[in-house]
Amino acid sequence: MRLVSHEDLVPDVADGDVLVARNAGPLWTPVFPAVAAVVLDEGVLFQHAMLTCREYGVPAVFQTKDASKSLAEGQRVTVDGTHGWVLAAE
């Protein structure tokens, strides 16, 4: 999992990372095809980030409220975009 600060202009991610952040700006969407999933504390269904995830088939869960605070950098997670949940590994 890659925990990203919203202050990052464009997040530094590796192929297969789960991108977890408070929110995502439009400059971030080019990295979405490389990630395994996107998890945001905020966001809405018509947001550019959600549309881009859907376009590329990237699982996404938005409006988690506190994922960026409750998950730790490098922690393993399972993301189910269909049901809208994120499960942290113990």
Coordinates of C-alpha atoms in Angstrom, one line a residue:
M1 CA 0.0 0.0 0.0
R2 CA 1.3 3.5 -0.8
L3 CA 0.0 6.2 1.6
V4 CA 0.1 9.5 -0.2
S5 CA -0.1 13.1 1.1
H6 CA -2.5 15.3 -0.7
E7 CA 0.3 17.9 -1.0
D8 CA 2.1 15.6 -3.5
L9 CA 1.6 17.1 -6.9
V10 CA 1.7 13.7 -8.5
P11 CA 2.1 10.6 -6.2
D12 CA 5.1 8.3 -6.6
V13 CA 3.6 4.9 -7.0
A14 CA 4.9 1.5 -8.2
D15 CA 3.0 -1.0 -10.2
G16 CA 0.5 -2.9 -8.0
D17 CA 0.4 -0.3 -5.2
V18 CA -2.8 0.5 -3.5
L19 CA -3.1 4.3 -3.5
V20 CA -4.5 5.6 -0.3
A21 CA -5.0 9.4 0.2
R22 CA -7.3 12.0 1.6
N23 CA -8.4 12.9 -2.0
A24 CA -7.0 12.9 -5.5
G25 CA -6.4 15.7 -7.9
P26 CA -6.8 15.6 -11.7
L27 CA -3.0 15.4 -12.1
W28 CA -3.0 12.1 -10.3
T29 CA -5.2 10.1 -12.7
P30 CA -2.4 9.2 -15.1
V31 CA -0.9 6.9 -12.4
F32 CA -4.2 5.1 -11.9
P33 CA -3.6 2.4 -14.6
A34 CA -0.4 1.3 -12.7
V35 CA -2.1 0.9 -9.3
A36 CA -4.0 -2.1 -8.0
A37 CA -6.7 0.0 -6.3
V38 CA -7.5 3.6 -5.2
V39 CA -8.8 4.3 -1.7
L40 CA -9.8 7.9 -0.8
D41 CA -11.1 9.5 2.4
E42 CA -13.2 11.9 0.3
G43 CA -14.4 12.0 -3.3
V44 CA -17.7 11.5 -5.1
L45 CA -19.0 9.2 -7.8
F46 CA -18.8 11.8 -10.6
Q47 CA -15.3 12.9 -9.6
H48 CA -12.6 12.6 -12.4
A49 CA -10.7 10.1 -10.2
M50 CA -13.7 7.7 -10.0
L51 CA -14.4 8.0 -13.7
T52 CA -10.8 7.2 -14.5
C53 CA -10.8 4.2 -12.2
R54 CA -13.9 2.9 -13.8
E55 CA -12.4 3.5 -17.3
Y56 CA -9.3 1.4 -16.5
G57 CA -11.1 -1.2 -14.3
V58 CA -9.2 -0.1 -11.2
P59 CA -11.1 -1.0 -8.0
A60 CA -11.8 2.1 -6.0
V61 CA -13.4 3.0 -2.7
F62 CA -14.2 6.6 -2.0
Q63 CA -15.5 8.4 1.1
T64 CA -13.8 6.1 3.7
K65 CA -13.5 9.2 6.0
D66 CA -10.3 8.0 7.6
A67 CA -8.5 5.4 5.6
S68 CA -5.4 7.6 5.2
K69 CA -5.2 7.9 9.0
S70 CA -6.1 4.4 10.0
L71 CA -3.9 2.5 7.5
A72 CA -0.1 2.5 7.6
E73 CA 2.4 2.8 4.8
G74 CA 3.3 -0.6 3.5
Q75 CA 0.3 -2.3 5.2
R76 CA -1.3 -5.0 3.1
V77 CA -5.0 -4.4 2.3
T78 CA -7.8 -6.0 0.3
V79 CA -10.0 -3.6 -1.7
D80 CA -13.5 -4.6 -2.9
G81 CA -14.7 -1.7 -5.1
T82 CA -17.9 -3.5 -6.0
H83 CA -19.0 -3.7 -2.3
G84 CA -17.2 -0.6 -1.1
W85 CA -14.9 -2.0 1.5
V86 CA -11.3 -2.0 2.4
L87 CA -9.9 -4.8 4.7
A88 CA -6.6 -4.3 6.4
A89 CA -4.4 -7.3 7.0
E90 CA -3.4 -7.9 10.6

